[in-house]
PDB file of C-alpha atoms in Angstrom:
ATOM      1  CA  MET J   1     -68.718  51.894 -49.605  1.00  0.00           C
ATOM      2  CA  PRO J   2     -69.399  50.658 -46.086  1.00  0.00           C
ATOM      3  CA  GLU J   3     -67.047  51.860 -43.415  1.00  0.00           C
ATOM      4  CA  THR J   4     -64.505  49.242 -42.376  1.00  0.00           C
ATOM      5  CA  ARG J   5     -64.579  48.609 -38.625  1.00  0.00           C
ATOM      6  CA  LEU J   6     -61.260  47.876 -36.937  1.00  0.00           C
ATOM      7  CA  ARG J   7     -61.311  44.693 -34.885  1.00  0.00           C
ATOM      8  CA  PRO J   8     -59.197  44.426 -31.759  1.00  0.00           C
ATOM      9  CA  SER J   9     -56.044  42.340 -32.063  1.00  0.00           C
ATOM     10  CA  PRO J  10     -56.332  38.853 -30.623  1.00  0.00           C
ATOM     11  CA  THR J  11     -54.776  38.342 -27.196  1.00  0.00           C
ATOM     12  CA  ILE J  12     -53.630  35.305 -25.248  1.00  0.00           C
ATOM     13  CA  ASP J  13     -54.510  34.626 -21.662  1.00  0.00           C
ATOM     14  CA  VAL J  14     -51.362  33.989 -19.604  1.00  0.00           C
ATOM     15  CA  PRO J  15     -51.057  33.542 -15.860  1.00  0.00           C
ATOM     16  CA  ARG J  16     -49.033  36.037 -13.860  1.00  0.00           C
ATOM     17  CA  LEU J  17     -45.446  34.935 -13.281  1.00  0.00           C
ATOM     18  CA  GLU J  18     -44.674  33.842  -9.734  1.00  0.00           C
ATOM     19  CA  THR J  19     -41.533  35.677  -8.698  1.00  0.00           C
ATOM     20  CA  GLN J  20     -41.142  33.398  -5.678  1.00  0.00           C
ATOM     21  CA  SER J  21     -40.867  30.328  -7.910  1.00  0.00           C
ATOM     22  CA  ASN J  22     -38.161  32.068  -9.907  1.00  0.00           C
ATOM     23  CA  PHE J  23     -36.178  32.722  -6.716  1.00  0.00           C
ATOM     24  CA  ARG J  24     -36.588  29.058  -5.818  1.00  0.00           C
ATOM     25  CA  ASP J  25     -35.159  27.979  -9.149  1.00  0.00           C
ATOM     26  CA  LEU J  26     -32.273  30.432  -8.860  1.00  0.00           C
ATOM     27  CA  ALA J  27     -31.532  29.295  -5.311  1.00  0.00           C
ATOM     28  CA  TYR J  28     -31.709  25.646  -6.366  1.00  0.00           C
ATOM     29  CA  ALA J  29     -29.262  26.194  -9.244  1.00  0.00           C
ATOM     30  CA  ALA J  30     -26.830  28.199  -7.085  1.00  0.00           C
ATOM     31  CA  LEU J  31     -26.867  25.675  -4.221  1.00  0.00           C
ATOM     32  CA  LYS J  32     -26.456  22.705  -6.552  1.00  0.00           C
ATOM     33  CA  ARG J  33     -23.464  24.359  -8.231  1.00  0.00           C
ATOM     34  CA  ALA J  34     -21.909  25.142  -4.868  1.00  0.00           C
ATOM     35  CA  ILE J  35     -22.394  21.619  -3.474  1.00  0.00           C
ATOM     36  CA  THR J  36     -21.047  20.047  -6.655  1.00  0.00           C
ATOM     37  CA  ALA J  37     -17.928  22.235  -6.439  1.00  0.00           C
ATOM     38  CA  MET J  38     -17.165  21.231  -2.840  1.00  0.00           C
ATOM     39  CA  ASP J  39     -14.685  18.569  -1.732  1.00  0.00           C
ATOM     40  CA  ILE J  40     -17.248  16.877   0.476  1.00  0.00           C
ATOM     41  CA  TYR J  41     -14.919  14.109   1.682  1.00  0.00           C
ATOM     42  CA  ASP J  42     -11.851  16.184   2.535  1.00  0.00           C
ATOM     43  CA  ARG J  43     -12.784  16.802   6.195  1.00  0.00           C
ATOM     44  CA  PRO J  44     -14.068  14.509   8.942  1.00  0.00           C
ATOM     45  CA  GLU J  45     -16.905  16.815  10.040  1.00  0.00           C
ATOM     46  CA  GLU J  46     -20.310  16.566   8.457  1.00  0.00           C
ATOM     47  CA  ILE J  47     -21.377  19.548   6.362  1.00  0.00           C
ATOM     48  CA  ARG J  48     -24.476  21.232   7.746  1.00  0.00           C
ATOM     49  CA  LEU J  49     -26.284  23.843   5.665  1.00  0.00           C
ATOM     50  CA  ASP J  50     -27.479  26.797   7.697  1.00  0.00           C
ATOM     51  CA  GLU J  51     -30.682  28.242   6.276  1.00  0.00           C
ATOM     52  CA  ARG J  52     -30.110  31.738   7.666  1.00  0.00           C
ATOM     53  CA  ARG J  53     -26.583  32.029   6.302  1.00  0.00           C
ATOM     54  CA  LEU J  54     -27.651  30.683   2.924  1.00  0.00           C
ATOM     55  CA  SER J  55     -30.491  33.213   2.810  1.00  0.00           C
ATOM     56  CA  GLU J  56     -28.073  36.047   3.579  1.00  0.00           C
ATOM     57  CA  GLY J  57     -25.480  34.754   1.117  1.00  0.00           C
ATOM     58  CA  LEU J  58     -27.927  34.460  -1.774  1.00  0.00           C
ATOM     59  CA  GLY J  59     -29.790  37.649  -0.925  1.00  0.00           C
ATOM     60  CA  VAL J  60     -33.232  35.987  -0.864  1.00  0.00           C
ATOM     61  CA  SER J  61     -35.739  35.108   1.826  1.00  0.00           C
ATOM     62  CA  ARG J  62     -35.755  31.732   3.554  1.00  0.00           C
ATOM     63  CA  THR J  63     -38.812  30.481   1.656  1.00  0.00           C
ATOM     64  CA  PRO J  64     -37.075  29.861  -1.706  1.00  0.00           C
ATOM     65  CA  ILE J  65     -34.132  28.366   0.235  1.00  0.00           C
ATOM     66  CA  ARG J  66     -36.469  25.819   1.857  1.00  0.00           C
ATOM     67  CA  GLU J  67     -38.100  25.053  -1.506  1.00  0.00           C
ATOM     68  CA  ALA J  68     -34.686  24.606  -3.144  1.00  0.00           C
ATOM     69  CA  MET J  69     -33.610  22.281  -0.319  1.00  0.00           C
ATOM     70  CA  THR J  70     -36.687  20.138  -0.937  1.00  0.00           C
ATOM     71  CA  LEU J  71     -35.684  19.698  -4.581  1.00  0.00           C
ATOM     72  CA  LEU J  72     -32.066  18.940  -3.638  1.00  0.00           C
ATOM     73  CA  GLU J  73     -33.233  16.351  -1.109  1.00  0.00           C
ATOM     74  CA  GLN J  74     -35.372  14.656  -3.752  1.00  0.00           C
ATOM     75  CA  GLU J  75     -32.267  14.390  -5.952  1.00  0.00           C
ATOM     76  CA  GLY J  76     -30.170  12.959  -3.127  1.00  0.00           C
ATOM     77  CA  PHE J  77     -27.824  15.923  -2.618  1.00  0.00           C
ATOM     78  CA  VAL J  78     -28.913  16.781   0.918  1.00  0.00           C
ATOM     79  CA  ARG J  79     -30.702  15.047   3.764  1.00  0.00           C
ATOM     80  CA  THR J  80     -32.889  16.486   6.526  1.00  0.00           C
ATOM     81  CA  ARG J  81     -32.322  15.162  10.021  1.00  0.00           C
ATOM     82  CA  PRO J  82     -35.058  15.884  12.563  1.00  0.00           C
ATOM     83  CA  ARG J  83     -33.934  18.382  15.220  1.00  0.00           C
ATOM     84  CA  ARG J  84     -30.442  18.561  13.701  1.00  0.00           C
ATOM     85  CA  GLY J  85     -30.803  20.316  10.360  1.00  0.00           C
ATOM     86  CA  ILE J  86     -29.964  19.750   6.705  1.00  0.00           C
ATOM     87  CA  PHE J  87     -26.697  18.049   5.748  1.00  0.00           C
ATOM     88  CA  VAL J  88     -24.879  17.440   2.482  1.00  0.00           C
ATOM     89  CA  VAL J  89     -25.170  13.714   1.718  1.00  0.00           C
ATOM     90  CA  ARG J  90     -21.944  11.728   1.858  1.00  0.00           C
ATOM     91  CA  LYS J  91     -21.777   8.089   0.861  1.00  0.00           C
ATOM     92  CA  THR J  92     -20.349   5.112   2.707  1.00  0.00           C
ATOM     93  CA  LYS J  93     -17.410   3.151   1.333  1.00  0.00           C
ATOM     94  CA  ARG J  94     -19.728   0.433  -0.014  1.00  0.00           C
ATOM     95  CA  GLU J  95     -21.959   2.986  -1.731  1.00  0.00           C
ATOM     96  CA  ILE J  96     -18.963   4.764  -3.271  1.00  0.00           C
ATOM     97  CA  VAL J  97     -17.538   1.506  -4.651  1.00  0.00           C
ATOM     98  CA  GLU J  98     -20.937   0.683  -6.191  1.00  0.00           C
ATOM     99  CA  MET J  99     -21.165   4.177  -7.647  1.00  0.00           C
ATOM    100  CA  ILE J 100     -17.687   3.937  -9.196  1.00  0.00           C
ATOM    101  CA  THR J 101     -18.580   0.547 -10.680  1.00  0.00           C
ATOM    102  CA  VAL J 102     -21.648   2.058 -12.351  1.00  0.00           C
ATOM    103  CA  MET J 103     -19.571   5.021 -13.503  1.00  0.00           C
ATOM    104  CA  ALA J 104     -17.041   2.618 -15.060  1.00  0.00           C
ATOM    105  CA  ALA J 105     -19.788   1.224 -17.271  1.00  0.00           C
ATOM    106  CA  LEU J 106     -21.000   4.685 -18.283  1.00  0.00           C
ATOM    107  CA  GLU J 107     -17.537   6.134 -18.884  1.00  0.00           C
ATOM    108  CA  SER J 108     -16.418   3.135 -20.899  1.00  0.00           C
ATOM    109  CA  MET J 109     -19.430   3.519 -23.176  1.00  0.00           C
ATOM    110  CA  ALA J 110     -18.684   7.245 -23.435  1.00  0.00           C
ATOM    111  CA  ALA J 111     -15.090   6.443 -24.475  1.00  0.00           C
ATOM    112  CA  ARG J 112     -16.333   3.999 -27.099  1.00  0.00           C
ATOM    113  CA  LEU J 113     -18.688   6.589 -28.553  1.00  0.00           C
ATOM    114  CA  ALA J 114     -15.994   9.273 -28.363  1.00  0.00           C
ATOM    115  CA  ALA J 115     -13.656   7.107 -30.449  1.00  0.00           C
ATOM    116  CA  GLU J 116     -16.351   6.984 -33.113  1.00  0.00           C
ATOM    117  CA  ARG J 117     -17.806  10.487 -32.897  1.00  0.00           C
ATOM    118  CA  ALA J 118     -15.390  12.995 -31.351  1.00  0.00           C
ATOM    119  CA  ALA J 119     -13.858  15.664 -33.567  1.00  0.00           C
ATOM    120  CA  ASP J 120     -10.115  15.542 -34.116  1.00  0.00           C
ATOM    121  CA  GLY J 121      -9.826  18.914 -32.403  1.00  0.00           C
ATOM    122  CA  GLU J 122     -11.528  17.609 -29.252  1.00  0.00           C
ATOM    123  CA  ILE J 123      -9.104  14.704 -29.001  1.00  0.00           C
ATOM    124  CA  ALA J 124      -6.183  17.063 -29.617  1.00  0.00           C
ATOM    125  CA  ASP J 125      -7.416  19.294 -26.772  1.00  0.00           C
ATOM    126  CA  LEU J 126      -7.521  16.245 -24.503  1.00  0.00           C
ATOM    127  CA  ARG J 127      -3.920  15.386 -25.372  1.00  0.00           C
ATOM    128  CA  ARG J 128      -2.811  18.962 -24.664  1.00  0.00           C
ATOM    129  CA  LEU J 129      -4.608  18.840 -21.306  1.00  0.00           C
ATOM    130  CA  MET J 130      -2.598  15.786 -20.224  1.00  0.00           C
ATOM    131  CA  ALA J 131       0.694  16.393 -22.057  1.00  0.00           C
ATOM    132  CA  GLU J 132       2.014  19.060 -19.706  1.00  0.00           C
ATOM    133  CA  PHE J 133       1.842  16.653 -16.756  1.00  0.00           C
ATOM    134  CA  ARG J 134       4.003  13.970 -18.393  1.00  0.00           C
ATOM    135  CA  THR J 135       7.292  15.651 -17.445  1.00  0.00           C
ATOM    136  CA  GLY J 136       7.507  13.892 -14.091  1.00  0.00           C
ATOM    137  CA  ASN J 137       6.734  16.834 -11.813  1.00  0.00           C
ATOM    138  CA  SER J 138       3.034  16.083 -11.369  1.00  0.00           C
ATOM    139  CA  GLY J 139       3.651  15.550  -7.661  1.00  0.00           C
ATOM    140  CA  GLU J 140       4.690  19.185  -7.299  1.00  0.00           C
ATOM    141  CA  ARG J 141       1.582  20.273  -9.202  1.00  0.00           C
ATOM    142  CA  LEU J 142      -0.866  17.856  -7.637  1.00  0.00           C
ATOM    143  CA  ALA J 143      -3.620  20.419  -7.158  1.00  0.00           C
ATOM    144  CA  GLU J 144      -3.387  21.415 -10.825  1.00  0.00           C
ATOM    145  CA  TYR J 145      -3.390  17.811 -11.979  1.00  0.00           C
ATOM    146  CA  SER J 146      -6.337  17.005  -9.738  1.00  0.00           C
ATOM    147  CA  ASP J 147      -8.390  19.606 -11.615  1.00  0.00           C
ATOM    148  CA  ALA J 148      -7.090  18.354 -14.975  1.00  0.00           C
ATOM    149  CA  ASN J 149      -8.043  14.801 -13.974  1.00  0.00           C
ATOM    150  CA  ILE J 150     -11.631  15.892 -13.318  1.00  0.00           C
ATOM    151  CA  ALA J 151     -11.686  17.823 -16.611  1.00  0.00           C
ATOM    152  CA  PHE J 152     -10.459  14.733 -18.479  1.00  0.00           C
ATOM    153  CA  HIS J 153     -13.343  12.581 -17.266  1.00  0.00           C
ATOM    154  CA  GLN J 154     -15.882  15.323 -17.947  1.00  0.00           C
ATOM    155  CA  ALA J 155     -14.495  15.703 -21.465  1.00  0.00           C
ATOM    156  CA  ILE J 156     -14.855  11.978 -22.236  1.00  0.00           C
ATOM    157  CA  ILE J 157     -18.543  12.140 -21.315  1.00  0.00           C
ATOM    158  CA  LYS J 158     -19.040  15.273 -23.423  1.00  0.00           C
ATOM    159  CA  MET J 159     -17.132  13.867 -26.400  1.00  0.00           C
ATOM    160  CA  SER J 160     -19.472  10.873 -26.527  1.00  0.00           C
ATOM    161  CA  GLY J 161     -22.092  13.169 -28.012  1.00  0.00           C
ATOM    162  CA  CYS J 162     -24.741  11.327 -25.995  1.00  0.00           C
ATOM    163  CA  ALA J 163     -26.952  13.682 -23.982  1.00  0.00           C
ATOM    164  CA  LEU J 164     -28.447  10.818 -21.985  1.00  0.00           C
ATOM    165  CA  LEU J 165     -25.011   9.719 -20.769  1.00  0.00           C
ATOM    166  CA  ALA J 166     -24.326  13.249 -19.587  1.00  0.00           C
ATOM    167  CA  GLU J 167     -27.675  13.338 -17.818  1.00  0.00           C
ATOM    168  CA  MET J 168     -27.146   9.945 -16.136  1.00  0.00           C
ATOM    169  CA  THR J 169     -23.720  10.904 -14.821  1.00  0.00           C
ATOM    170  CA  GLU J 170     -24.637  14.397 -13.628  1.00  0.00           C
ATOM    171  CA  ASN J 171     -25.827  13.490 -10.123  1.00  0.00           C
ATOM    172  CA  LEU J 172     -23.100  10.852  -9.712  1.00  0.00           C
ATOM    173  CA  PHE J 173     -20.493  13.440 -10.491  1.00  0.00           C
ATOM    174  CA  ILE J 174     -20.617  15.266  -7.152  1.00  0.00           C
ATOM    175  CA  HIS J 175     -19.318  12.134  -5.402  1.00  0.00           C
ATOM    176  CA  MET J 176     -17.055  10.966  -8.224  1.00  0.00           C
ATOM    177  CA  ARG J 177     -15.392  14.375  -8.382  1.00  0.00           C
ATOM    178  CA  ALA J 178     -14.823  14.480  -4.627  1.00  0.00           C
ATOM    179  CA  ILE J 179     -13.451  10.915  -4.452  1.00  0.00           C
ATOM    180  CA  ARG J 180     -11.138  11.433  -7.427  1.00  0.00           C
ATOM    181  CA  LYS J 181      -9.885  14.658  -5.879  1.00  0.00           C
ATOM    182  CA  ILE J 182      -8.958  13.034  -2.579  1.00  0.00           C
ATOM    183  CA  THR J 183      -7.589   9.698  -3.866  1.00  0.00           C
ATOM    184  CA  ILE J 184      -5.277  11.373  -6.368  1.00  0.00           C
ATOM    185  CA  HIS J 185      -3.106  12.211  -3.345  1.00  0.00           C
ATOM    186  CA  GLN J 186      -2.719   8.555  -2.340  1.00  0.00           C
ATOM    187  CA  GLU J 187      -0.440   5.701  -3.407  1.00  0.00           C
ATOM    188  CA  ASN J 188       1.181   7.550  -6.350  1.00  0.00           C
ATOM    189  CA  ARG J 189      -2.151   7.519  -8.149  1.00  0.00           C
ATOM    190  CA  ALA J 190      -1.409  10.721 -10.059  1.00  0.00           C
ATOM    191  CA  ALA J 191       1.417   9.135 -12.074  1.00  0.00           C
ATOM    192  CA  ARG J 192      -0.665   6.046 -12.830  1.00  0.00           C
ATOM    193  CA  SER J 193      -3.642   8.205 -13.733  1.00  0.00           C
ATOM    194  CA  ILE J 194      -1.590  10.168 -16.280  1.00  0.00           C
ATOM    195  CA  THR J 195      -0.368   6.941 -17.869  1.00  0.00           C
ATOM    196  CA  ASP J 196      -3.901   5.561 -18.094  1.00  0.00           C
ATOM    197  CA  HIS J 197      -5.218   8.793 -19.570  1.00  0.00           C
ATOM    198  CA  MET J 198      -2.543   8.908 -22.266  1.00  0.00           C
ATOM    199  CA  ARG J 199      -3.354   5.322 -23.293  1.00  0.00           C
ATOM    200  CA  ILE J 200      -7.040   6.230 -23.568  1.00  0.00           C
ATOM    201  CA  ILE J 201      -6.162   9.280 -25.670  1.00  0.00           C
ATOM    202  CA  GLU J 202      -4.040   7.117 -27.986  1.00  0.00           C
ATOM    203  CA  ALA J 203      -6.980   4.740 -28.453  1.00  0.00           C
ATOM    204  CA  LEU J 204      -9.217   7.704 -29.300  1.00  0.00           C
ATOM    205  CA  GLU J 205      -6.671   8.990 -31.820  1.00  0.00           C
ATOM    206  CA  ARG J 206      -6.543   5.554 -33.437  1.00  0.00           C
ATOM    207  CA  ARG J 207     -10.350   5.558 -33.577  1.00  0.00           C
ATOM    208  CA  ASP J 208     -10.360   2.190 -31.811  1.00  0.00           C
ATOM    209  CA  PRO J 209     -13.680   2.030 -29.905  1.00  0.00           C
ATOM    210  CA  GLU J 210     -13.087  -1.430 -28.393  1.00  0.00           C
ATOM    211  CA  LEU J 211      -9.715  -0.451 -26.956  1.00  0.00           C
ATOM    212  CA  ALA J 212     -10.927   2.945 -25.737  1.00  0.00           C
ATOM    213  CA  GLU J 213     -13.890   1.274 -24.033  1.00  0.00           C
ATOM    214  CA  ARG J 214     -11.712  -1.336 -22.310  1.00  0.00           C
ATOM    215  CA  LEU J 215      -9.072   1.108 -21.146  1.00  0.00           C
ATOM    216  CA  ALA J 216     -11.641   3.551 -19.750  1.00  0.00           C
ATOM    217  CA  ARG J 217     -13.435   0.740 -17.907  1.00  0.00           C
ATOM    218  CA  GLU J 218     -10.202  -0.652 -16.439  1.00  0.00           C
ATOM    219  CA  HIS J 219      -9.085   2.829 -15.415  1.00  0.00           C
ATOM    220  CA  THR J 220     -12.260   3.591 -13.459  1.00  0.00           C
ATOM    221  CA  LEU J 221     -12.492   0.102 -11.979  1.00  0.00           C
ATOM    222  CA  GLY J 222      -8.935   0.686 -10.753  1.00  0.00           C
ATOM    223  CA  LEU J 223     -10.325   3.564  -8.694  1.00  0.00           C
ATOM    224  CA  ALA J 224     -12.992   1.225  -7.290  1.00  0.00           C
ATOM    225  CA  ALA J 225     -10.292  -1.255  -6.245  1.00  0.00           C
ATOM    226  CA  HIS J 226      -8.297   1.543  -4.633  1.00  0.00           C
ATOM    227  CA  VAL J 227     -11.296   2.773  -2.636  1.00  0.00           C
ATOM    228  CA  GLU J 228     -12.060  -0.814  -1.608  1.00  0.00           C
ATOM    229  CA  GLN J 229      -8.540  -1.120  -0.218  1.00  0.00           C
ATOM    230  CA  HIS J 230      -7.937   2.366   1.179  1.00  0.00           C
ATOM    231  CA  GLY J 231     -11.392   3.889   1.652  1.00  0.00           C
ATOM    232  CA  ASP J 232     -12.114   3.039   5.277  1.00  0.00           C
ATOM    233  CA  PHE J 233     -12.053   6.764   6.073  1.00  0.00           C
ATOM    234  CA  LEU J 234     -15.363   7.057   4.198  1.00  0.00           C
ATOM    235  CA  ASP J 235     -17.116   5.081   6.911  1.00  0.00           C
ATOM    236  CA  THR J 236     -15.765   7.430   9.577  1.00  0.00           C
ATOM    237  CA  THR J 237     -17.125  10.485   7.752  1.00  0.00           C
ATOM    238  CA  GLY J 238     -20.235   8.937   6.185  1.00  0.00           C
ATOM    239  CA  ASP J 239     -23.625  10.565   6.301  1.00  0.00           C
ATOM    240  CA  GLU J 240     -24.939   7.888   8.639  1.00  0.00           C
ATOM    241  CA  VAL J 241     -22.375   8.525  11.380  1.00  0.00           C
ATOM    242  CA  THR J 242     -24.102  10.384  14.214  1.00  0.00           C
ATOM    243  CA  GLY J 243     -22.007   9.505  17.253  1.00  0.00           C
ATOM    244  CA  PRO J 244     -19.010  11.386  18.661  1.00  0.00           C
ATOM    245  CA  ARG J 245     -15.915  11.526  16.515  1.00  0.00           C
ATOM    246  CA  HIS J 246     -12.396  10.549  17.571  1.00  0.00           C
ATOM    247  CA  PRO J 247     -10.124  12.521  15.257  1.00  0.00           C
ATOM    248  CA  GLN J 248      -6.892  11.022  16.569  1.00  0.00           C
ATOM    249  CA  LYS J 249      -8.146   7.468  16.192  1.00  0.00           C
ATOM    250  CA  ASN J 250      -9.785   7.874  12.787  1.00  0.00           C
ATOM    251  CA  ARG J 251      -7.528  10.440  11.202  1.00  0.00           C
ATOM    252  CA  HIS J 252      -8.735  11.597   7.827  1.00  0.00           C
ATOM    253  CA  PRO J 253      -6.076  11.193   5.112  1.00  0.00           C
ATOM    254  CA  ARG J 254      -6.058  14.911   4.278  1.00  0.00           C
ATOM    255  CA  GLU J 255      -6.932  16.290   7.708  1.00  0.00           C
ATOM    256  CA  SER J 256      -4.465  18.993   8.712  1.00  0.00           C
ATOM    257  CA  GLY J 257      -5.719  19.633  12.220  1.00  0.00           C
ATOM    258  CA  GLY J 258      -7.289  22.963  11.317  1.00  0.00           C
ATOM    259  CA  PRO J 259     -10.826  23.975  12.188  1.00  0.00           C
ATOM    260  CA  GLY J 260     -13.560  22.043  10.453  1.00  0.00           C
ATOM    261  CA  VAL J 261     -17.242  22.639   9.946  1.00  0.00           C
ATOM    262  CA  SER J 262     -19.065  22.774  13.227  1.00  0.00           C
ATOM    263  CA  ASP J 263     -22.648  21.662  13.596  1.00  0.00           C
ATOM    264  CA  GLY J 264     -24.723  24.549  12.329  1.00  0.00           C
ATOM    265  CA  ALA J 265     -22.121  26.071  10.024  1.00  0.00           C
ATOM    266  CA  VAL J 266     -21.901  26.321   6.283  1.00  0.00           C
ATOM    267  CA  ALA J 267     -18.723  24.649   5.058  1.00  0.00           C
ATOM    268  CA  PRO J 268     -15.746  26.892   4.304  1.00  0.00           C
ATOM    269  CA  GLY J 269     -15.314  27.439   0.596  1.00  0.00           C
ATOM    270  CA  PHE J 270     -19.072  27.172  -0.077  1.00  0.00           C
ATOM    271  CA  PRO J 271     -19.419  29.775  -2.864  1.00  0.00           C
ATOM    272  CA  LEU J 272     -22.784  31.512  -2.849  1.00  0.00           C
ATOM    273  CA  PRO J 273     -23.279  33.940  -5.736  1.00  0.00           C
ATOM    274  CA  ARG J 274     -25.830  36.624  -4.985  1.00  0.00           C
ATOM    275  CA  GLU J 275     -28.767  36.138  -7.308  1.00  0.00           C
TER     276      GLU J 275
END
C-alpha cells in the first residue's frame, strides 16, 4: 500500500494590520463622542481643539489625531482655519432653524413608525422617563429634565425601528442636543416640553400613528419658532464670527462671567478617554 503523503494545510494571504490606522479610528471615535457630548453653544468663545493636548489626553501620537481631525472635518464636526487652528463647528441662527425644520420631518416620521412598531415596554419606559417631571418642580430640576428631554428624543428615533432614520439624524444630533439643552432654560420651555411629550406618549399608547406624527412635528417646529424669535445669540457665537467679541453688549443667555475657552485651549469638560 503506497505511503500517504501529508499535504500542508491551505493558508490565506492577509496583509499586515496597520496599527496606526487603528489608533486613528480609536481617536476619531473618542473625539466624536466628546464633541457630541459638549454643550457647544453654552459659551460665547469659540472652541479650539489643541492637537498637543488631545494627543496627551488620548495617549497617542499627533499623527492619528490629525487623521481623525480630517475625518471629522469631512463630516462637518470641525473646521480648519489657516494660521488659527481647528475649531468645533457651530451653526448660525439660520442654519440651526433649517436643521430643526429637517429634524421635525425626521422625528415626526420616527414617531409615526414608533406608534406602529414600538414594543409596549418601550412606550412604558418613555412614560416613566417623563412622569417624574409632571409634579411641577421641573424648574428646580432643570438640569435633570434637560437630560431627560434629550433621552426622550433619542428614544423616539430608536423606537421607530428604522436604522436609516437613526443614521440620518446622527450628525444632526450634536447641534440639536446642544440647542435643546440651552433653550430648555428659556421662556418656561421645560413645562411646555413636558406637556408636549406626554401628549406624544399618549398617542403612542393609543397606537395612533397620524396623531403621533403630527404632535412630534408640531413639538419640534415649536423649537424652530423659538430659536427664530430668541436665537440671536447664535449669530454672536457662530463659527463664522472672527472679529473681537463684546461680552457686555452681546451677553450669552447662559454666560456666568466665568472664564471661557481661550484661543488655543481645549474646552472645559471635553472628556478624553485614554485609548
